[in-house]
Tab-separated table of C-alpha atoms and ligand atoms in Angstrom:
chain	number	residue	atom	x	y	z
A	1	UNK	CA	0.000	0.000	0.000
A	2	UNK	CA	1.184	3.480	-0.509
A	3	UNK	CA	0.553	6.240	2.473
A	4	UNK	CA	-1.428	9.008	1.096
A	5	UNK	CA	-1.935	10.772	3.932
A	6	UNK	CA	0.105	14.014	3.166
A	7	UNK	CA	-1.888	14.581	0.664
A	8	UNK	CA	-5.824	13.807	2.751
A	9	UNK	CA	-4.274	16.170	4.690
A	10	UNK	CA	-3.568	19.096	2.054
A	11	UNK	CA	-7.244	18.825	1.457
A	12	UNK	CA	-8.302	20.250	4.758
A	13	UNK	CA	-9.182	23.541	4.832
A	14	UNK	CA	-9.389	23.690	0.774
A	15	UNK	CA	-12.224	23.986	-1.770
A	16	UNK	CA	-11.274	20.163	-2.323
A	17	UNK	CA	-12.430	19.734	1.495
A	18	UNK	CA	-15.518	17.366	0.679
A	19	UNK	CA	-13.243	15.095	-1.553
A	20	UNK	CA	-11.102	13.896	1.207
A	21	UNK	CA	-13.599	11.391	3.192
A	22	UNK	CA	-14.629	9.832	-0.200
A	23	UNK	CA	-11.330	9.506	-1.649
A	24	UNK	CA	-9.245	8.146	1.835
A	25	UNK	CA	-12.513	5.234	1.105
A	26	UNK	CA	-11.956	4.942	-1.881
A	27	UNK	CA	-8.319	4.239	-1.065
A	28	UNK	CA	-8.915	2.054	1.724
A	29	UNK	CA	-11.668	-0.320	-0.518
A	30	UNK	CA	-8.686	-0.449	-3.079
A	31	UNK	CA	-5.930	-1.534	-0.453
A	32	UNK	CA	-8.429	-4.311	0.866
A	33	UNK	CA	-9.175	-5.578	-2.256
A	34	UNK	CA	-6.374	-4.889	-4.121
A	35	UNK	CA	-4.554	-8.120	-6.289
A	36	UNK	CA	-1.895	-6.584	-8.134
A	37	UNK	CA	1.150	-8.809	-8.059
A	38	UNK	CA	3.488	-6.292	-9.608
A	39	UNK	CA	3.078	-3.514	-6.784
A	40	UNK	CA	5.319	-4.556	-3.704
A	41	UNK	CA	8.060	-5.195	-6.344
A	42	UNK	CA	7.940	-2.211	-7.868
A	43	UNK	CA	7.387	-0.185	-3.778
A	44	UNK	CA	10.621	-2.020	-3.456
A	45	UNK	CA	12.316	0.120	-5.545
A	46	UNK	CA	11.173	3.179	-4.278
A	47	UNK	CA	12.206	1.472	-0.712
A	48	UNK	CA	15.535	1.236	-1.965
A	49	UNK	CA	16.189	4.801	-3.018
A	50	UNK	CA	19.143	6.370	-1.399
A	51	UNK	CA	18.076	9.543	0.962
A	52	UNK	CA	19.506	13.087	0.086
A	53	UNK	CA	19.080	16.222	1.159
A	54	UNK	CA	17.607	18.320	-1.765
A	55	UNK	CA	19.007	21.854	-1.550
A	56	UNK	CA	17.105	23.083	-4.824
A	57	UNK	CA	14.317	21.882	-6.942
A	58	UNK	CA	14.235	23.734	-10.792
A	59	UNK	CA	10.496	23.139	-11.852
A	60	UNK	CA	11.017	23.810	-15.614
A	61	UNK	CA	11.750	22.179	-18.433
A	62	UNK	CA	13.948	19.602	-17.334
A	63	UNK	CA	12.403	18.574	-13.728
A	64	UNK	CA	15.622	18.623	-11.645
A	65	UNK	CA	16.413	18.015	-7.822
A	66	UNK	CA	19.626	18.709	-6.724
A	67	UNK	CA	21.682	18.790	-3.633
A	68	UNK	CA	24.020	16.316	-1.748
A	69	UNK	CA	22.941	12.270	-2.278
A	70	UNK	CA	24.399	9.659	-0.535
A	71	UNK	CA	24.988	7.234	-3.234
A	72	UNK	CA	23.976	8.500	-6.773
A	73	UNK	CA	24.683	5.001	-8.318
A	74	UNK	CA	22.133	3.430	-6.261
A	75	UNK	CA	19.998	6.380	-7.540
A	76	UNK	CA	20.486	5.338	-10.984
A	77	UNK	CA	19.929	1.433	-10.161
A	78	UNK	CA	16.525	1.871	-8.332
A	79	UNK	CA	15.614	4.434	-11.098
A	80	UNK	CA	16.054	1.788	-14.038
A	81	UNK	CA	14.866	-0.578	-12.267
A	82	UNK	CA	11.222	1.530	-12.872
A	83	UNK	CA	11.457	1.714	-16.537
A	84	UNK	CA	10.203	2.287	-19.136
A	85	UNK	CA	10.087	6.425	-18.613
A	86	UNK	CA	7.913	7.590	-21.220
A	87	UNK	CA	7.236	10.870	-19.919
A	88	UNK	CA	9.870	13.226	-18.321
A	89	UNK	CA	12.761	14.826	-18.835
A	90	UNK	CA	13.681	14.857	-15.098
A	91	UNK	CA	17.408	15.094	-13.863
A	92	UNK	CA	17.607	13.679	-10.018
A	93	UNK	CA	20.913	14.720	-8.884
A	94	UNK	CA	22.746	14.708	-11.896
A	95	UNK	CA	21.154	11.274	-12.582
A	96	UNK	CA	19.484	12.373	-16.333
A	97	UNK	CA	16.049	10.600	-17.022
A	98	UNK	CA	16.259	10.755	-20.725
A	99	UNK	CA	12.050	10.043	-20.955
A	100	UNK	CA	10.291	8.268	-24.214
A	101	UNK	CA	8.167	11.613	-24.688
A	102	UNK	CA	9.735	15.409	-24.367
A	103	UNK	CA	7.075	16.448	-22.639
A	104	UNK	CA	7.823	20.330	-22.232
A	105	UNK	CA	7.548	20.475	-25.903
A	106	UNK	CA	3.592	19.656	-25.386
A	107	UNK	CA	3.776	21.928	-22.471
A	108	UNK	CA	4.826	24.783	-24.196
A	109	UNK	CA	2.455	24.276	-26.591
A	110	UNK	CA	-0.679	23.946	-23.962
A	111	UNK	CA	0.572	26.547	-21.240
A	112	UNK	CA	0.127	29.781	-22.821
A	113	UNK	CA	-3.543	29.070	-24.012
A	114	UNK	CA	-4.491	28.115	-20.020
A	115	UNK	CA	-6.207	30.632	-17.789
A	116	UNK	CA	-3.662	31.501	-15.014
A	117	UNK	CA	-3.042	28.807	-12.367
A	118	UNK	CA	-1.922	30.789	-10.031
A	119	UNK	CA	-3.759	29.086	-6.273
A	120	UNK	CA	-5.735	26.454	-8.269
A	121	UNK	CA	-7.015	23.020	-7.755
A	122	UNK	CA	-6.368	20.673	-10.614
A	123	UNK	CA	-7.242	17.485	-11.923
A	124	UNK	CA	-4.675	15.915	-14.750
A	125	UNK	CA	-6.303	12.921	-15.986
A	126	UNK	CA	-4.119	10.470	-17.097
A	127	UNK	CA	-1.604	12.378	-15.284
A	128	UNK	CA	1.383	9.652	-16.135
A	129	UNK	CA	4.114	10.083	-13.651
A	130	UNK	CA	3.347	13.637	-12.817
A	131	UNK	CA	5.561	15.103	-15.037
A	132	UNK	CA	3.166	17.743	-16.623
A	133	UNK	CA	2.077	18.384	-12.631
A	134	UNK	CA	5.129	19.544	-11.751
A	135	UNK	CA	4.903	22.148	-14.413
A	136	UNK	CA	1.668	23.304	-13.374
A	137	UNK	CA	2.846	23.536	-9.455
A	138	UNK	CA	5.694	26.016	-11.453
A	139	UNK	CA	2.938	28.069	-12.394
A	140	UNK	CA	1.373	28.616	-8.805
A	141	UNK	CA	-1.029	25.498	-8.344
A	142	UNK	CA	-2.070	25.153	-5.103
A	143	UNK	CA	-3.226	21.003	-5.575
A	144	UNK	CA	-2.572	18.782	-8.471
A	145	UNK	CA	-4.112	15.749	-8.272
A	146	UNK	CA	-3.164	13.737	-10.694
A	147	UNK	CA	-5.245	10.058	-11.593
A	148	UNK	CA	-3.800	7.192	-13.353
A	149	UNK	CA	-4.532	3.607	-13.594
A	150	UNK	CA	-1.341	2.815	-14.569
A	151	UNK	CA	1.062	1.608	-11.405
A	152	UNK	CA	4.294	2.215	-13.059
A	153	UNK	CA	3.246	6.058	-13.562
A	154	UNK	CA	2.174	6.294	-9.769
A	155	UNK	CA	5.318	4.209	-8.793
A	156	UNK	CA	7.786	6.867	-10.836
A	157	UNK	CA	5.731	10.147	-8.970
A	158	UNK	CA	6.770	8.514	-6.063
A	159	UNK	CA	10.070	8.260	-6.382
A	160	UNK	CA	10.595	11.862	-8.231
A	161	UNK	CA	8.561	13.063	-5.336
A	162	UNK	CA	10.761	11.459	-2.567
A	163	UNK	CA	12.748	13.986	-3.230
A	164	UNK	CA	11.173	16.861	-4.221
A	165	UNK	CA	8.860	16.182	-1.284
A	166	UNK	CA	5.574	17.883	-1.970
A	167	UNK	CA	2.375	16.722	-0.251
A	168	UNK	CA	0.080	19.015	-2.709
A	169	UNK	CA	0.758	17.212	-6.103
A	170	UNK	CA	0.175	13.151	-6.079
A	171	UNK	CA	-0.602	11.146	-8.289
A	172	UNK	CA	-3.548	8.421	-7.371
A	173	UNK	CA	-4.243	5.015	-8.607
A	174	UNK	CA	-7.426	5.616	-10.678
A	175	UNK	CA	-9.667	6.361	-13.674
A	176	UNK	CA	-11.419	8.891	-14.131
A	177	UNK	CA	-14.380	6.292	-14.499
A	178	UNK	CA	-13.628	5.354	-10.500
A	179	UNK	CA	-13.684	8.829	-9.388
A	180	UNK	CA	-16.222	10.245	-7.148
A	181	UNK	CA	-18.726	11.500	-9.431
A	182	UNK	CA	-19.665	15.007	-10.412
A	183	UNK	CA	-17.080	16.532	-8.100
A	184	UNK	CA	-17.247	19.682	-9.156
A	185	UNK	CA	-14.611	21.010	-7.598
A	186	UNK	CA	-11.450	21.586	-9.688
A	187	UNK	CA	-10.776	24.986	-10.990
A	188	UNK	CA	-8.925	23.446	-14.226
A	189	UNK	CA	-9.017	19.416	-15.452
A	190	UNK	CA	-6.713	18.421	-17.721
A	191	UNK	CA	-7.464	15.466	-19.884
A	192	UNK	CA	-4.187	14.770	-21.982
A	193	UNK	CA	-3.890	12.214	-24.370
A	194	UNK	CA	-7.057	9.766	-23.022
A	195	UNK	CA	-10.108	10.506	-25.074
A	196	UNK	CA	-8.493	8.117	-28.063
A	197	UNK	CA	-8.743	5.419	-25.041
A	198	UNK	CA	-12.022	5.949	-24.246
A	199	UNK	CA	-14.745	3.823	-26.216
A	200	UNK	CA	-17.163	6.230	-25.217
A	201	UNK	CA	-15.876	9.877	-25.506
A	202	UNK	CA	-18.835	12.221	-25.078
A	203	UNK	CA	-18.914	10.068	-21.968
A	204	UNK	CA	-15.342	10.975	-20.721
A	205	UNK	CA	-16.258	14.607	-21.626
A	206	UNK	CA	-19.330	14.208	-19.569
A	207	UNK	CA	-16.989	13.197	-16.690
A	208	UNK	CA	-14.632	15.807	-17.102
A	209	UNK	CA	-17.666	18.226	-17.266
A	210	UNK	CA	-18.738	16.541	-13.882
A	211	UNK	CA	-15.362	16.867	-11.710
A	212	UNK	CA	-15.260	20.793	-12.855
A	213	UNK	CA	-16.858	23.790	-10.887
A	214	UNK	CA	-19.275	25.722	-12.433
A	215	UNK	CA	-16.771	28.798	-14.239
A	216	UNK	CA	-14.068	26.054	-14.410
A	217	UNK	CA	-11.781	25.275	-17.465
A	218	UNK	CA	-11.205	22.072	-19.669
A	219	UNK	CA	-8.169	21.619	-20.754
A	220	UNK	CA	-8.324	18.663	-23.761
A	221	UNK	CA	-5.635	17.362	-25.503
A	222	UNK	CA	-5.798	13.999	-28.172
A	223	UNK	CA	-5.042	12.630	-31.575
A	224	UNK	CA	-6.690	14.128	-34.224
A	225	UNK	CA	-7.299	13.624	-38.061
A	226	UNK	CA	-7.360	16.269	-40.404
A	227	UNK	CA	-10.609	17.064	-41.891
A	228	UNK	CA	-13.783	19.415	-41.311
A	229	UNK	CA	-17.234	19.632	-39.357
A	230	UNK	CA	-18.260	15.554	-38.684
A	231	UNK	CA	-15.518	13.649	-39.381
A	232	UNK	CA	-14.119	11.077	-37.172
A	233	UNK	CA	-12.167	8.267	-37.723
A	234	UNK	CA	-12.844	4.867	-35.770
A	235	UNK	CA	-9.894	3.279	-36.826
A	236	UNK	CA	-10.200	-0.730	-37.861
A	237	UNK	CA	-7.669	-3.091	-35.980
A	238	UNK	CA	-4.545	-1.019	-34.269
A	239	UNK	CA	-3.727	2.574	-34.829
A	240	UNK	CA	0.242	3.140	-34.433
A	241	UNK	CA	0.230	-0.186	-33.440
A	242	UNK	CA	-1.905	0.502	-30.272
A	243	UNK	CA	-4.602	-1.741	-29.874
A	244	UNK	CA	-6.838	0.545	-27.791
A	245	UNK	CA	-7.601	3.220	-29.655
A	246	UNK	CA	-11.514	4.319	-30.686
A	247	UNK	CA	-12.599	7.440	-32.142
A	248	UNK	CA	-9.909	10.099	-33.754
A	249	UNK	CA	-12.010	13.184	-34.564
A	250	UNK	CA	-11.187	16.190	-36.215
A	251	UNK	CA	-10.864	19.551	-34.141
A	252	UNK	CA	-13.789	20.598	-35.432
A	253	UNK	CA	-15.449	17.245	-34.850
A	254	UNK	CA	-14.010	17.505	-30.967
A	255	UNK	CA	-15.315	20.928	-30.847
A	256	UNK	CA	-18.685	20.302	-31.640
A	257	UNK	CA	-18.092	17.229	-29.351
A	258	UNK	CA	-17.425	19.833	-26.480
A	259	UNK	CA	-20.405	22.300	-27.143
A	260	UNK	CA	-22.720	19.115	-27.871
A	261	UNK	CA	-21.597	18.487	-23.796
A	262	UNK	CA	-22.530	22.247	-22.586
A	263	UNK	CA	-18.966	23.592	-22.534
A	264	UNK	CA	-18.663	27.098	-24.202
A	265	UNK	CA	-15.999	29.437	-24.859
A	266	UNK	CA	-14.682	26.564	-26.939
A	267	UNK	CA	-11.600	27.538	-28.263
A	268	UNK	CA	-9.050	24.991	-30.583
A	269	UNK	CA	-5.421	26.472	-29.338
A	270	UNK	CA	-3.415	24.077	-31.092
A	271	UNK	CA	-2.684	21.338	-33.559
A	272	UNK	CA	1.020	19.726	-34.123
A	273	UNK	CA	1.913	17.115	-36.017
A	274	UNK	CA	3.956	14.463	-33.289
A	275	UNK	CA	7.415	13.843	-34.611
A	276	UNK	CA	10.516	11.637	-33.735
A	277	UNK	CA	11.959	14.651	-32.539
A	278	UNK	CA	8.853	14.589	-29.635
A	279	UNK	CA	8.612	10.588	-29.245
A	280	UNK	CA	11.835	8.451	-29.669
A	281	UNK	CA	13.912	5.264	-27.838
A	282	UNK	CA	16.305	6.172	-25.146
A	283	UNK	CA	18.517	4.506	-22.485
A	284	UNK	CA	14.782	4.940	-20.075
A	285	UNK	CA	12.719	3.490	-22.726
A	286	UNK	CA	14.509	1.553	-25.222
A	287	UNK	CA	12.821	-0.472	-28.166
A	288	UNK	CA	9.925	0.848	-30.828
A	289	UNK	CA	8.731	4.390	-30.395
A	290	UNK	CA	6.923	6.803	-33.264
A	291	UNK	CA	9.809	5.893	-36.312
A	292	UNK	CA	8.283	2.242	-36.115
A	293	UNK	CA	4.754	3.160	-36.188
A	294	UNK	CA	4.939	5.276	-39.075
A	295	UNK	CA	4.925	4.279	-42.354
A	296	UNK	CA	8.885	3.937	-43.450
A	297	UNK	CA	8.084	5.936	-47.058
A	298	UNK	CA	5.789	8.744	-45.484
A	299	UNK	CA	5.075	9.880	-42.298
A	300	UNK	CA	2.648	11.062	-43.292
A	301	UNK	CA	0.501	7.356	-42.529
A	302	UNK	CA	0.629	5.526	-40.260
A	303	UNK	CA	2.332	1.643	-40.500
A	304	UNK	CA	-1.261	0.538	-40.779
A	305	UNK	CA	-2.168	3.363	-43.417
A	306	UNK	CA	-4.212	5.734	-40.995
A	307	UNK	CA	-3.292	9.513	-41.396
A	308	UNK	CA	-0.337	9.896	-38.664
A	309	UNK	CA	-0.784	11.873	-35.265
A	310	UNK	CA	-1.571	15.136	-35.538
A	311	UNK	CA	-2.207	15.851	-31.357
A	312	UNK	CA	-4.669	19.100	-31.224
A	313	UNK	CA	-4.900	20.986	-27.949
A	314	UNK	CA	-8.504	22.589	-26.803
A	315	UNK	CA	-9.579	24.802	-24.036
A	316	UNK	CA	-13.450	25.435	-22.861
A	317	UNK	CA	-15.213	26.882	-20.129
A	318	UNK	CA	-17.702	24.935	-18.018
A	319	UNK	CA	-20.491	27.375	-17.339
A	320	UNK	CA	-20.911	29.140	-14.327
A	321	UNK	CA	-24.707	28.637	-13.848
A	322	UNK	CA	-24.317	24.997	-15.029
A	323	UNK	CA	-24.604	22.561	-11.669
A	324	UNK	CA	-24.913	18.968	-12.269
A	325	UNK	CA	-26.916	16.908	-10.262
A	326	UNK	CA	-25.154	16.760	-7.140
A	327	UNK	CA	-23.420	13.865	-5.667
A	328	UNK	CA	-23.982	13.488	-1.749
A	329	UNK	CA	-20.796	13.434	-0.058
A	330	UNK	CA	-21.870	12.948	3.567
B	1	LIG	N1	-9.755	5.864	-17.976
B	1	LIG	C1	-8.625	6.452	-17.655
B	1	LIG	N2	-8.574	7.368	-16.653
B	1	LIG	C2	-7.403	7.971	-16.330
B	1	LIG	N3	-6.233	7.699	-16.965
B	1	LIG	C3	-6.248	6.790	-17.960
B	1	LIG	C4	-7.422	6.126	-18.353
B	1	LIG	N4	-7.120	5.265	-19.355
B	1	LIG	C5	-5.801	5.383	-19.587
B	1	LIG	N5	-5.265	6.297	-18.738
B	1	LIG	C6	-3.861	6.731	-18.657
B	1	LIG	O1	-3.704	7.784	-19.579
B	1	LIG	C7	-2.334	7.871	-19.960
B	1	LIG	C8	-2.283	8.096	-21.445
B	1	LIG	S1	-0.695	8.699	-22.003
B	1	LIG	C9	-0.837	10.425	-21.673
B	1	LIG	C10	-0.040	10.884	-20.492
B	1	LIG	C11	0.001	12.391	-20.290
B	1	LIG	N6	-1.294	12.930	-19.861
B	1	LIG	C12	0.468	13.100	-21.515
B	1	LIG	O2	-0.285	13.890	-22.091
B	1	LIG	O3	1.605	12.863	-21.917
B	1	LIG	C13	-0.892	8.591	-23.729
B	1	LIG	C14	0.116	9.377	-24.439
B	1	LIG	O4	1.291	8.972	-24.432
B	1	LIG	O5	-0.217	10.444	-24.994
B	1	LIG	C15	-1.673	6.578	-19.530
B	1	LIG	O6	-0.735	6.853	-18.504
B	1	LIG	C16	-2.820	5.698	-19.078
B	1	LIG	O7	-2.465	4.839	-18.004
């Protein structure tokens, strides 16, 4: 099991108050029932992390900690022992985590096109291993919660957050399906590359729409084709050789998508074209990555022949006389 508790107790006193008796259940249900045989091994890695004293923590592009460790090659062990890294860079005491993804590219894409988060409560589904938190705690977040199913992701936030050692950004082990319902308490939700997961994505919109305050902001990011008004592509068999991918829409498509939900102030901020330069091998995630899911004579297709990922980035307001049918949390 993993102690949470610095985080319950960030809630106190916060707009995310009535969240913390229905999430420390939720956690306790999961650690009673849970049957995941790959946890303690990979806690045991975390376990096995050698302490420091962080002097300095650098919250930009490269997520560093530095300061004086007490053994950095048993840094570097326990660290591969968690791979594959697909999102990062970090650098943990000169220990470089050379991540799958460059993930302050996307974040310099999204971050100018987000209302100030300056003091705000967040949601990032599909958070990963924090990595895009930590940039959002750089720009004045007062809570990032981040949710992901995935153990690996909340195994790596641990061990970043060892030692950067803040109790208002987590990362917790579940969908946004699992959640507490209709929330409606974060100021800003990011959902960042999900939706193409989802077999039902006006329902994860719905969801999003339900963990938002009234006034609040969607942040949406996901793999889009190029077209007009109505397209969308289901694609047939595997898409980039994922196997779990539904509906690719165009913007337009996912805008309509959005204001077909009740968001307004829709606005489409962004759409880039994911290259090797973005998503490539390294020493933290070695084998395929985006060169071998391409076609090899135009990358413009995918290997399967589906137009390649374009990712497009868009930002809408929930609005502020729009309640949803409340959730009791007592
Ligand atoms: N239902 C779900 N609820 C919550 N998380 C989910 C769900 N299903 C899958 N995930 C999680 O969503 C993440 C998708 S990656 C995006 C990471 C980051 N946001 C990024 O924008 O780089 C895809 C990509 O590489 O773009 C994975 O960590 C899944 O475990």
């Amino acid at each position: 099991m993993i102690d949470y508790s610095s985080f319950l107790n960030h809630l106190s006193d916060t707009a995310l108050e009535p969240w913390q008796a229905p999430l420390e259940t939720q956690l306790e249900d999961l650690w009673r029932t849970l049957k995941d045989g790959n946890l303690p091994r990979l806690l045991s890695y975390v376990d096995a992390l050698p302490e420091a004293n962080t002097t300095k923590v650098s919250l930009s592009d490269i997520v560093t900690a530095t300061g004086d460790i007490s053994d950095t090659e048993a840094l570097r062990t326990q660290l591969k022992n968690l791979i594959p890294w697909r999102k990062g860079p970090f650098d943990l005491f000169d220990v470089a985590i050379d991540s799958e993804w460059q993930c302050n590219m996307k974040w310099q894409r999204v971050a100018p096109h987000v209302s100030d988060l300056n003091g705000r409560h967040i949601l990032d589904v599909g958070s990963g291993n924090g990595y895009y938190g930590w940039r959002m705690k750089a720009a004045g977040a007062r809570t990032v919660a981040g949710i992901d199913p995935s153990w690996l992701s909340v195994v790596q936030h641990l061990a970043v957050n060892k030692y950067i050692a803040d109790p208002s950004h987590t990362v917790l082990p579940f969908t946004l399906e699992s959640l507490t319902p209709n929330l409606e308490l974060f100021d800003t939700v990011f959902s960042m590359g999900v939706l193409y997961h989802r077999r039902s994505p006006l329902d994860h919109i719905n969801e999003l729409k339900g963990a938002i305050r009234p006034g609040g902001e969607l942040v949406l990011e996901t793999i889009v084709i190029p077209g007009g008004p109505n397209e969308s592509l289901v694609p047939i068999g595997r898409y980039a050789r994922m196997n779990n991918v539904w509906f690719l829409p165009t913007a337009d498509t996912l805008a309509s998508w959005l204001d077909k939900m009740g968001f307004v102030e829709i606005k489409i901020v962004d759409q880039t074209i994911t290259t090797p330069e973005e998503q490539r091998p390294s020493d933290w995630k070695p084998g395929q990555s985006l060169e071998n899911y391409l076609d090899p004579n135009n990358h413009q297709l995918t290997i399967e022949g589906h137009p390649a990922p374009i990712r497009a980035t868009l930002v809408a307001t929930k609005p502020e006389n729009q309640r949803l049918k409340r959730y009791h949390l007592d």
